[in-house]
Structures are given as C-alpha cells and as structure tokens.
Coordinates of C-alpha atoms in Angstrom, one line a residue:
M1 CA 98.3 93.2 59.7
I2 CA 100.2 91.2 62.5
E3 CA 97.3 89.0 64.4
K4 CA 96.3 90.2 67.5
Q5 CA 95.4 86.4 68.7
D6 CA 98.7 85.0 67.4
R7 CA 99.0 82.9 70.4
R8 CA 102.9 82.4 69.9
S9 CA 104.1 86.1 68.7
F10 CA 105.5 86.9 71.5
L11 CA 107.6 83.5 72.1
K12 CA 108.2 83.1 68.5
V13 CA 111.5 85.3 68.8
A14 CA 113.7 85.5 71.8
A15 CA 116.1 87.8 70.1
A16 CA 115.8 91.0 68.3
T17 CA 118.6 93.1 66.7
G18 CA 122.1 95.6 67.0
A19 CA 124.1 98.5 66.1
L20 CA 126.1 100.3 63.4
G21 CA 125.3 103.8 61.3
A22 CA 125.2 104.1 57.4
V23 CA 127.9 102.2 55.4
G24 CA 130.6 104.8 54.2
A25 CA 131.9 108.4 54.7
R26 CA 129.6 111.2 54.8
P27 CA 129.2 112.6 51.6
A28 CA 130.1 116.4 51.3
E29 CA 126.6 117.0 49.9
A30 CA 123.6 115.7 49.8
A31 CA 119.9 115.9 48.1
A32 CA 117.5 117.4 50.8
S33 CA 115.2 114.6 51.6
R34 CA 111.6 114.4 50.7
I35 CA 110.5 113.1 54.3
S36 CA 109.8 115.3 56.7
N37 CA 107.3 113.0 59.0
V38 CA 110.3 111.6 61.0
K39 CA 113.7 112.7 62.2
L40 CA 116.8 111.8 60.1
G41 CA 120.5 111.4 60.9
E42 CA 123.3 112.5 58.8
P43 CA 123.2 111.1 55.1
A44 CA 126.1 108.8 54.3
P45 CA 126.7 107.2 50.9
F46 CA 125.0 103.5 50.3
S47 CA 125.2 100.6 47.9
Y48 CA 125.0 96.8 48.5
D49 CA 128.6 96.3 47.3
A50 CA 129.4 98.9 50.1
L51 CA 127.7 96.9 52.4
K52 CA 129.4 93.7 51.5
Q53 CA 132.6 95.3 51.7
E54 CA 131.5 96.6 55.5
A55 CA 130.9 92.8 56.2
Q56 CA 133.9 91.7 55.3
R57 CA 135.8 94.3 57.6
L58 CA 133.5 93.2 60.5
V59 CA 134.1 89.9 60.2
R60 CA 137.9 90.2 60.5
E61 CA 137.4 92.1 63.8
T62 CA 136.0 91.3 67.3
Y63 CA 131.7 90.9 67.6
R64 CA 130.4 93.8 68.7
K65 CA 127.8 93.2 71.1
P66 CA 123.9 93.9 70.4
N67 CA 122.6 97.4 71.1
I68 CA 120.5 97.3 74.0
P69 CA 119.2 100.8 75.0
A70 CA 117.8 101.3 78.4
P71 CA 117.3 97.5 79.4
E72 CA 115.8 99.0 82.9
I73 CA 113.1 100.5 80.9
T74 CA 112.2 97.9 78.0
S75 CA 112.5 94.8 80.7
Q76 CA 109.3 96.8 82.2
I77 CA 107.3 96.7 78.8
D78 CA 105.8 93.1 79.3
Y79 CA 103.4 91.5 76.3
E80 CA 100.6 93.3 77.2
K81 CA 102.2 96.6 77.9
W82 CA 103.7 96.0 74.5
G83 CA 100.3 95.3 72.8
H84 CA 99.0 98.9 73.9
I85 CA 102.0 100.5 72.4
T86 CA 101.0 101.2 68.5
Y87 CA 102.9 103.2 65.7
N88 CA 100.9 106.5 64.9
T89 CA 100.2 106.4 61.0
D90 CA 101.0 110.1 60.5
H91 CA 104.8 108.9 61.1
A92 CA 104.5 106.1 58.8
L93 CA 108.0 106.4 56.3
F94 CA 106.6 107.2 53.0
A95 CA 103.5 108.3 54.2
D96 CA 103.1 111.5 52.6
T97 CA 105.4 111.3 49.6
K98 CA 105.3 109.3 45.9
E99 CA 106.3 105.8 47.6
R100 CA 103.3 102.9 47.3
F101 CA 104.0 101.2 50.2
P102 CA 104.5 103.2 53.4
I103 CA 106.5 101.3 56.6
E104 CA 105.7 101.4 60.1
F105 CA 107.9 100.4 63.2
F106 CA 107.9 98.1 66.0
H107 CA 108.7 99.4 69.8
L108 CA 111.5 98.0 71.7
G109 CA 110.1 95.8 74.8
M110 CA 110.8 93.2 77.1
F111 CA 110.8 90.2 74.1
F112 CA 112.4 93.0 71.8
K113 CA 115.4 94.4 73.9
K114 CA 118.0 94.6 70.7
A115 CA 117.5 98.0 68.9
V116 CA 117.4 97.7 65.0
H117 CA 118.8 101.0 63.4
I118 CA 116.8 101.3 60.1
H119 CA 117.9 103.7 57.4
V120 CA 115.8 105.4 54.4
V121 CA 118.2 105.5 51.1
E122 CA 117.8 108.4 48.9
N123 CA 119.9 109.2 45.8
G124 CA 122.5 106.5 47.1
A125 CA 122.6 108.0 50.5
A126 CA 121.4 106.9 53.6
R127 CA 120.2 108.5 56.7
E128 CA 119.0 106.9 59.7
I129 CA 115.6 107.4 61.1
L130 CA 116.0 108.6 64.7
Y131 CA 113.4 107.0 67.0
D132 CA 111.3 109.4 69.1
T133 CA 108.2 108.9 71.5
S134 CA 106.1 110.8 69.5
Y135 CA 106.1 108.3 66.7
F136 CA 103.7 106.1 69.0
N137 CA 100.5 106.2 70.1
M138 CA 101.0 105.0 74.0
P139 CA 99.1 105.3 77.1
E140 CA 100.6 108.8 79.1
D141 CA 101.7 106.8 82.2
S142 CA 103.5 104.0 79.9
V143 CA 107.4 103.0 80.9
A144 CA 108.2 103.3 77.5
R145 CA 108.2 107.3 77.2
Q146 CA 111.2 107.4 79.4
L147 CA 113.1 106.0 76.6
P148 CA 116.3 108.0 75.2
P149 CA 115.6 109.9 72.1
G150 CA 117.2 107.6 69.4
A151 CA 116.9 104.7 71.2
G152 CA 116.0 102.2 68.1
F153 CA 113.4 100.3 66.7
A154 CA 112.4 96.2 67.7
G155 CA 111.7 96.1 63.8
F156 CA 109.2 97.4 61.2
R157 CA 106.3 96.3 58.7
I158 CA 105.6 97.4 55.2
Q159 CA 102.0 98.4 54.8
E160 CA 99.8 97.8 51.7
S161 CA 99.7 99.9 49.2
K162 CA 98.6 103.3 49.1
E163 CA 97.3 102.6 45.4
G164 CA 95.2 99.7 46.4
S165 CA 91.4 98.8 47.4
L166 CA 93.0 97.8 51.3
D167 CA 93.1 100.5 53.8
W168 CA 97.2 100.5 54.1
K169 CA 96.6 102.1 57.7
K170 CA 95.2 98.7 58.5
N171 CA 97.0 95.9 56.5
D172 CA 100.6 95.0 56.2
W173 CA 102.2 92.2 54.2
V174 CA 105.7 91.9 55.6
A175 CA 107.0 92.0 58.6
F176 CA 110.7 92.0 60.2
L177 CA 110.9 91.6 64.1
G178 CA 113.1 89.4 66.1
A179 CA 117.2 88.3 65.3
S180 CA 117.0 87.8 61.5
Y181 CA 113.1 86.6 61.3
F182 CA 110.8 87.9 58.7
R183 CA 107.5 86.9 57.5
A184 CA 105.1 87.4 55.0
I185 CA 101.3 86.8 54.0
G186 CA 100.1 84.6 51.0
E187 CA 97.6 85.0 48.7
L188 CA 94.7 84.4 51.5
R189 CA 96.0 87.4 53.6
Q190 CA 97.1 85.2 56.7
Y191 CA 100.7 85.2 58.4
G192 CA 102.1 82.0 59.3
L193 CA 105.6 80.6 59.4
S194 CA 108.7 82.5 59.2
A195 CA 111.6 82.8 56.9
R196 CA 114.9 84.0 58.5
G197 CA 118.7 84.9 57.6
V198 CA 120.3 82.0 58.5
A199 CA 120.1 78.9 60.8
L200 CA 123.5 78.0 62.6
D201 CA 123.7 74.6 64.1
T202 CA 119.4 74.1 64.6
W203 CA 119.7 71.5 67.2
Q204 CA 123.1 70.2 66.5
A205 CA 124.5 67.6 69.2
G206 CA 127.6 69.1 70.8
A207 CA 126.5 72.5 69.6
S208 CA 124.5 75.3 70.4
E209 CA 122.5 77.2 68.1
E210 CA 123.6 80.8 67.5
F211 CA 120.6 83.1 66.3
P212 CA 122.7 86.3 64.4
D213 CA 120.9 89.8 64.1
F214 CA 119.9 92.0 61.4
T215 CA 121.6 95.0 63.2
H216 CA 120.9 97.5 60.3
I217 CA 118.3 98.0 57.4
Y218 CA 118.3 99.9 54.7
V219 CA 115.1 100.6 53.0
G220 CA 114.7 101.9 49.2
P221 CA 114.5 103.3 46.9
E222 CA 111.5 101.8 45.5
T223 CA 111.6 100.2 42.2
E224 CA 108.8 99.3 39.2
D225 CA 108.5 95.6 41.1
G226 CA 108.6 96.4 44.6
V227 CA 110.2 97.5 47.8
V228 CA 114.1 97.0 48.3
L229 CA 115.8 96.6 51.3
H230 CA 119.0 95.9 52.7
A231 CA 120.3 94.3 55.6
L232 CA 123.7 94.0 57.7
L233 CA 123.7 90.4 59.7
E234 CA 125.5 90.5 62.9
G235 CA 126.6 87.4 65.3
P236 CA 129.4 85.9 67.2
S237 CA 130.6 83.7 64.6
I238 CA 129.3 85.2 61.4
V239 CA 128.5 88.5 59.3
G240 CA 126.6 89.1 56.0
A241 CA 125.2 91.3 53.9
Y242 CA 121.3 91.0 52.3
K243 CA 119.5 92.5 49.4
F244 CA 115.8 91.8 49.4
L245 CA 113.2 93.1 46.6
M246 CA 109.8 92.2 47.8
T247 CA 106.8 92.1 45.3
R248 CA 103.2 92.4 46.5
G249 CA 100.9 90.4 44.1
K250 CA 98.9 87.8 44.3
G251 CA 101.0 86.5 47.1
V252 CA 104.4 87.9 48.2
V253 CA 107.8 87.2 46.2
M254 CA 111.0 87.8 48.2
D255 CA 114.0 87.8 45.6
I256 CA 117.2 87.4 48.0
D257 CA 121.0 87.8 47.5
C258 CA 123.4 87.1 50.7
A259 CA 126.8 87.3 51.1
L260 CA 128.2 85.2 54.6
Y261 CA 131.4 85.6 55.8
L262 CA 132.3 83.2 58.9
R263 CA 134.5 83.7 62.1
G264 CA 133.5 80.3 63.5
K265 CA 132.8 77.0 62.5
F266 CA 129.1 75.2 62.1
T267 CA 128.4 71.5 60.9
R268 CA 125.0 72.7 60.5
F269 CA 124.6 75.5 58.0
G270 CA 121.4 76.5 57.2
I271 CA 121.1 78.5 54.2
A272 CA 117.1 79.8 53.3
P273 CA 115.6 78.6 56.6
L274 CA 111.8 78.4 57.2
T275 CA 110.5 77.7 60.5
S276 CA 106.8 76.7 61.2
M277 CA 104.5 74.6 63.7
Y278 CA 103.4 71.0 63.5
W279 CA 101.2 69.9 66.3
F280 CA 99.3 67.5 64.8
S281 CA 96.9 66.4 61.9
E282 CA 94.9 63.8 61.0
T283 CA 97.9 61.6 60.7
V284 CA 98.5 61.3 64.3
K285 CA 96.3 62.8 67.2
P286 CA 96.8 61.6 71.0
T287 CA 93.2 61.2 72.2
A288 CA 91.0 64.3 73.7
V289 CA 94.7 66.6 73.3
D290 CA 92.7 69.4 72.1
W291 CA 89.5 70.0 71.2
R292 CA 90.6 70.9 67.3
P293 CA 90.8 68.2 64.7
E294 CA 93.9 69.7 63.5
V295 CA 96.8 72.4 64.4
H296 CA 99.6 73.4 62.0
D297 CA 100.9 76.0 60.0
S298 CA 102.4 73.4 57.2
D299 CA 101.6 69.9 56.8
G300 CA 104.5 68.7 54.7
L301 CA 107.9 69.5 53.4
S302 CA 107.8 69.1 49.4
M303 CA 111.3 69.0 47.3
W304 CA 111.8 69.2 43.5
T305 CA 115.3 67.7 42.9
G306 CA 117.8 68.3 40.6
S307 CA 117.3 65.2 39.0
G308 CA 113.4 66.4 38.4
E309 CA 111.9 63.6 41.0
R310 CA 108.8 65.5 43.4
L311 CA 109.1 64.7 46.8
W312 CA 106.6 64.8 49.7
R313 CA 107.6 64.4 53.3
P314 CA 104.5 64.8 55.6
L315 CA 105.8 66.7 58.7
N316 CA 105.7 64.6 62.5
N317 CA 105.6 65.9 66.4
P318 CA 108.3 63.0 66.9
P319 CA 109.1 61.7 70.4
R320 CA 112.7 63.1 70.4
V321 CA 114.6 66.0 68.0
I322 CA 114.7 64.3 64.6
A323 CA 116.8 65.7 61.8
S324 CA 116.3 64.3 58.1
A325 CA 118.7 64.8 55.5
F326 CA 117.8 64.5 51.6
G327 CA 121.0 65.1 49.6
D328 CA 121.1 66.7 46.3
N329 CA 122.8 68.7 43.6
N330 CA 121.4 71.9 42.3
P331 CA 118.0 71.3 43.6
K332 CA 115.2 73.0 41.8
G333 CA 113.3 74.0 45.1
F334 CA 111.9 73.2 48.1
G335 CA 109.1 74.6 50.9
L336 CA 107.1 74.3 53.9
M337 CA 103.6 73.6 52.6
Q338 CA 100.2 74.2 53.8
R339 CA 98.0 71.8 52.1
D340 CA 95.0 71.4 53.7
R341 CA 93.0 74.4 53.4
S342 CA 89.4 73.2 54.6
Y343 CA 88.4 75.5 57.4
D344 CA 86.4 72.3 59.3
H345 CA 89.7 70.6 59.4
Y346 CA 90.6 73.0 61.6
Q347 CA 87.5 74.7 63.5
D348 CA 89.6 77.6 64.6
N349 CA 89.0 81.5 64.1
V350 CA 93.0 82.0 63.7
F351 CA 92.5 80.9 59.9
Y352 CA 95.4 78.0 60.1
D353 CA 93.4 77.0 56.9
R354 CA 94.7 80.2 55.2
R355 CA 98.2 80.4 56.5
P356 CA 100.9 80.6 53.7
S357 CA 103.2 78.1 51.9
V358 CA 106.6 79.2 50.9
W359 CA 108.7 77.7 48.7
V360 CA 112.2 78.3 48.0
E361 CA 113.4 78.8 44.5
P362 CA 117.5 78.7 44.2
K363 CA 119.1 80.6 41.9
G364 CA 122.3 80.0 40.1
D365 CA 124.6 77.0 40.7
W366 CA 123.8 76.1 44.2
G367 CA 126.4 72.7 43.7
E368 CA 126.0 69.8 46.1
G369 CA 124.3 69.7 49.5
A370 CA 121.1 68.2 51.6
V371 CA 117.5 69.6 52.3
Q372 CA 117.6 69.1 56.0
L373 CA 114.4 68.8 58.2
I374 CA 114.3 69.4 61.6
E375 CA 111.4 68.4 63.8
I376 CA 111.3 69.3 67.5
P377 CA 108.9 67.7 69.9
T378 CA 106.0 69.8 70.9
D379 CA 102.9 70.0 73.2
D380 CA 101.0 73.2 72.3
E381 CA 101.1 75.3 69.2
I382 CA 102.8 78.2 70.6
H383 CA 106.0 76.3 69.7
D384 CA 107.8 76.7 66.6
N385 CA 109.0 73.0 66.1
I386 CA 109.7 72.6 62.3
V387 CA 112.9 73.8 60.4
A388 CA 113.7 73.4 56.9
I389 CA 117.1 74.6 55.9
W390 CA 119.6 74.0 52.9
V391 CA 123.1 72.8 54.1
P392 CA 125.2 73.3 51.6
E393 CA 128.4 70.3 51.2
K394 CA 131.2 72.9 51.2
P395 CA 132.6 73.3 55.1
A396 CA 131.1 76.5 57.0
V397 CA 134.5 77.1 58.9
P398 CA 136.6 80.0 59.9
G399 CA 137.4 82.1 57.1
A400 CA 135.1 80.7 54.6
A401 CA 132.6 82.9 52.4
F402 CA 129.6 82.1 51.0
E403 CA 127.1 83.5 48.4
F404 CA 123.3 82.6 47.3
S405 CA 120.6 84.3 45.6
Y406 CA 117.3 82.7 46.2
R407 CA 113.4 83.5 45.9
L408 CA 110.9 82.9 48.2
H409 CA 107.1 82.6 47.3
W410 CA 104.5 83.0 49.8
L411 CA 101.3 81.5 48.1
A412 CA 98.7 79.2 48.7
D413 CA 100.4 76.8 46.7
E414 CA 103.7 75.6 44.9
P415 CA 104.5 78.2 42.3
Y416 CA 105.5 75.0 39.7
P417 CA 102.8 72.1 40.1
S418 CA 104.1 69.1 38.3
G419 CA 100.8 67.7 36.9
L420 CA 101.6 64.4 39.1
A421 CA 98.8 63.3 41.7
R422 CA 99.8 64.4 45.0
C423 CA 99.4 63.3 48.5
V424 CA 96.9 65.3 50.1
A425 CA 96.5 62.8 53.5
T426 CA 98.5 60.4 55.7
R427 CA 96.3 58.4 58.1
L428 CA 97.5 55.8 60.8
G429 CA 95.2 53.6 62.5
N430 CA 95.6 49.9 63.9
G431 CA 96.7 46.9 61.1
G432 CA 94.8 44.2 60.4
Q433 CA 91.4 43.5 58.6
P434 CA 87.9 44.4 60.2
G435 CA 86.0 41.6 62.2
K436 CA 89.1 39.7 63.1
P437 CA 91.4 39.9 65.8
R438 CA 94.1 42.8 65.4
P439 CA 97.4 41.9 65.5
K440 CA 100.3 43.9 67.7
G441 CA 103.0 45.6 66.0
V442 CA 101.2 45.9 62.8
R443 CA 100.6 49.6 61.6
K444 CA 97.8 50.4 59.0
F445 CA 98.3 53.4 56.5
M446 CA 96.0 55.2 54.4
V447 CA 97.9 57.4 51.8
E448 CA 95.5 59.7 50.2
F449 CA 96.3 61.2 46.3
L450 CA 94.8 63.6 44.2
G451 CA 95.2 64.9 40.6
E452 CA 94.7 65.0 37.2
P453 CA 96.6 61.6 36.2
L454 CA 94.4 59.3 38.5
A455 CA 90.8 61.2 37.2
K456 CA 91.9 59.9 33.4
L457 CA 92.5 56.7 34.5
P458 CA 89.9 54.4 32.8
F459 CA 86.9 52.7 34.3
G460 CA 88.0 50.0 36.2
V461 CA 91.7 50.2 36.0
K462 CA 93.8 50.9 39.3
P463 CA 97.0 52.3 40.0
E464 CA 99.6 50.2 41.0
P465 CA 101.3 51.4 44.6
I466 CA 105.0 51.0 44.6
L467 CA 106.3 50.8 48.2
W468 CA 109.7 50.6 50.1
A469 CA 110.4 50.8 54.0
S470 CA 114.0 50.6 55.4
R471 CA 112.8 47.6 57.7
G472 CA 109.9 45.8 58.2
S473 CA 107.6 44.1 55.7
F474 CA 104.2 45.2 54.0
S475 CA 100.8 43.4 53.5
Y476 CA 97.2 44.1 53.1
I477 CA 98.4 46.4 49.9
Y478 CA 95.7 47.8 47.6
T479 CA 94.2 51.2 46.2
E480 CA 91.0 52.3 45.8
A481 CA 89.0 55.2 44.8
V482 CA 87.7 57.5 47.5
F483 CA 83.7 57.6 47.1
D484 CA 83.6 61.3 48.0
G485 CA 82.5 62.3 44.0
V486 CA 85.8 64.2 43.8
P487 CA 87.7 63.2 40.7
G488 CA 91.1 61.4 41.0
H489 CA 90.6 61.3 44.4
W490 CA 92.4 57.8 45.3
R491 CA 94.0 55.9 48.5
A492 CA 96.5 53.4 49.2
Q493 CA 96.3 51.3 51.8
F494 CA 98.7 48.8 53.5
D495 CA 99.8 47.3 56.5
L496 CA 103.6 47.5 58.2
T497 CA 104.7 44.9 60.1
V498 CA 107.8 46.1 62.6
D499 CA 110.0 45.7 65.9
G500 CA 111.3 48.0 68.1
T501 CA 110.7 51.5 68.0
D502 CA 113.4 52.7 66.1
P503 CA 112.1 55.1 63.3
V504 CA 111.2 53.3 59.8
E505 CA 111.9 55.3 56.6
M506 CA 109.3 54.6 53.7
R507 CA 108.6 55.9 50.6
L508 CA 105.2 55.1 48.1
Y509 CA 104.5 56.1 44.7
L510 CA 101.8 55.3 41.9
K511 CA 102.2 53.8 38.4
N512 CA 100.0 53.2 35.6
G513 CA 101.7 50.1 33.9
D514 CA 104.8 52.1 33.1
T515 CA 103.9 55.9 34.0
V516 CA 104.5 57.3 37.4
I517 CA 101.6 59.2 37.6
S518 CA 102.1 60.6 41.4
E519 CA 104.7 62.1 43.4
N520 CA 106.7 60.0 46.0
W521 CA 105.1 60.1 49.4
L522 CA 108.0 59.7 51.7
Y523 CA 107.4 59.1 55.9
Q524 CA 109.2 58.6 59.0
Y525 CA 107.3 56.3 61.1
H526 CA 107.9 56.1 64.7
P527 CA 106.7 52.9 66.0
F528 CA 104.9 52.8 69.2

C-alpha cells in the first residue's frame, strides 16, 4: 500500500491529470459489461493503434487545458483532509469478476486537482468509470461530498492478486498519481523512487520544465502475464500514447511502448525517466545535519553500455544543479539503484533499506544518445532531487515523432549482474597520513568493492587500482582487504590533490594482471 508515513508523498507531485472520452466512435452494439459495482459510461471501440491515431490528431490541434473540476471544492481538500478519504474496496474495479488484480482510485484534492478519466476495456470497447462519492469512505462533513457526479479521479492503484497470500484489500503494488508519474514496489515490498512518462527540459538552462499529464487511462483486459494499461499523454508541447504490460512476480516488471508527437522544441528530451531522492550517505554528511547515518531512496546510477562496459556512478547532493551526460550507442541498460541494504545504515522505520532499485532495459534500437543524470541540491528528504533519463541524439523539434519500447525492472538489485566486483561504498576524508600534519587541498578517498573475482584472488595477491582524473594528482595509492570476515571485500585508497572548486571527474577500476575484475567507478568530486 502507499506508505502512510511517506514524508514527501504530498510534495512529490505538484501536477495531476486531464480529459477526453473513449477513443473512437460509439459502436452500434456492445456486449453487456460484467462490472456491476461502478457506474460506466457509453462504450466506444478501443485499441492501441486507435490511441496513437488520436495522439497524432491531437498534436495538430491547440493544446487542451487540463480538466480541473470544481476547484473551489478541491482547493479545500488539503493533505490532512485528503488522507481521511479512502476507497471503499467493495467498489474496487474487478473486485467481483474473474480478473486477479482489483483496482482502486485516488480522490481529487488540493495537490491533485486535475481529473484523470479512467476507462475499463472489455471486448475491444472502452467505457469510462464515472466518479461517484459513494465509492469513497469519507467523513460526513467532508467538503468532498459536494463534488459533482462524474468529476473524475486523481489516479489509481493496482491491488495484490485475489489469488495470492496477501490481503488484496490492504496491499497494492503499482500506483499512478500526479502528472505522468507512476511507481511500483520492489521485491522487498516497499515503494520508493518514481518513474514517469517523459521528462521535458528538466533543469535545462533557459527553459522551463514541462510536466504533461496522463489524461486518460484504459484498464484491461488482463493477460496471462499481468495487467494491461494504456494511457494518453497530453501537454502544451507534446501528445503521446502509451501501452503498459505490468507483471507481478519477484518484484514488478513493466513492458512499456510509447509513441510521442511534438508540438514544441526540447533540448533535454528525456525518455524512460526515473526520479529519486538522495540527501546524504556514507560518502558525505554535514556534521549533525540529521540523526540518521544515511537518507536516500537510491545511492547510485548503474549503466551497462552498448559496448559492454559496466559503470557505477555514486550519487551526489551537489552545491548547485549538475547535469552529467554519458554518451552511448544502443545502451544495454541503466538504472537508479539502492545497493545499501543494511537497516543499521539508515536507522529509520520508513525502511530506506527496502526501497526498490529500478533498471531500464531498452528494447529494439535506441541508437545514439546519452544517459543523463541531473542532481539537484536538497536540504531535506521531502524533495526528489535526482533524475536519470535517456536523451536521444535525434533533435526533439516541432513535428518530430519518437517511438520507444523498454522494460522497467522494479527489484532489489540489477536484473543482469555482470559477475565483476562492484562498488559498495564511497568514503571521503582528509588526505595525508595518520600522525602527520594533514595537507590542505588534499582529499582522501576510500572506495570499497565486493565480489567473487576479489574473493578468488590467491593469498598475497592484491588487485591493482587503475585511476584517472580530469585534473589534479594522485598520491598514497594502495589496496587492502577489509577485515570484516566478508570474502571478496576490498578497498582502494588514494589521495587527490586539486586546486579550485570546479568539479573533478574521476574513474577507478581494479585489475588482476591483464584482467579487469571490477566495474568502473565514476565519481564527480566537488572540492570544498
């Protein structure tokens, strides 16, 4: 279920969702619906091809402003009042049908004013699910009771299977809420970072970020593999059509197809965006800024390049907004990972140690482009300040069209491990040697690696660290095993001497003879 104690759930999303109707003309006849516990609109033919055609039609028209029903009412439903409105499971979609995964809806409110029109697809026809206050449990004096029939919903969530061991009425595994944001639990049964449909000029100099909405959602039919959803995306400068196949297994896997059509121009056109939070970790923590040792939903960006290279870039909470680009051709995958799984490293009962990792697996030919990482300064955990996206080389200009297919893996770890030793911690301290004066402008790095190639090193053999930096000089370099009884746990230590405060790009990997035995550690150091 959505975490009641998620301290940024109401701030994560400032935009919600808009208005259309089922795609296509009304058929002469349609089979009667099996769904009896919600009110349904008139049927109309539906298919993904028809949705793409609708998107192509809409992009040639003037942007339709989002549907915001009764704002004088929803403006009064603040976060506390919104939290007192819960969905009545008796009215869950598919609660009394053969489908395995019931669906519940989120109510409109102060932070979710835009109405999403949600449709159910049966026998090739879509019918809108009409909002009614009777679907919700709410206080007798709730101002929400004044909303008109058919006002719409803020979003929805998919409940656990009726055939599973968990009580589906109390447990969900996917949620769509706000703009084009959605998220899922991982195999450790915890929500964390979010994905969204597209990212448009995120923190791009000279431009304002645009947040298009999923205005129409089409649910069903189920398949043997999971739940099928379609979505219409609308924004001032873009219209798109999406197809989701969401599978509930060890974690959650989403197969996504999207077709995007542009009215406007974008410099940073982000495909498969992931949005997360990183405040501080073992790497850098201001003195006494918080009682917990670490606070983050993700601790690094992992990449598997088209040439087969494995890269790990620990996240930063930088002094200013920083955008990093990692050029590639047909990447094999990338994702924001939560590698640190020790509760003792967080000491927080919101379970940062269980937050999912999300891996983007491209399908088909993505061509030239770059994985871009945007890091935004934050002084609290309520702000999502990390974005990872794929930016294609093809210009995003008016009239351009894009089609992408990819798979999102919401798991505890990467779905395709490399077999190389991997970075498990990055630690910074004052440079120099113990017992001697510490030189100014020198920073010590301790980069920890763990993995089977290190565990298999013959006794007395040390891995060789291979270092590179965009500027500055290295000294006091060596590797040593970490004496914690964990096989294959080593650290590489070195000092970096650098002048000035401009960022320093760094790279490190470990070798044994001519054999590379670790992934590549990339780091952006901000001297201070």
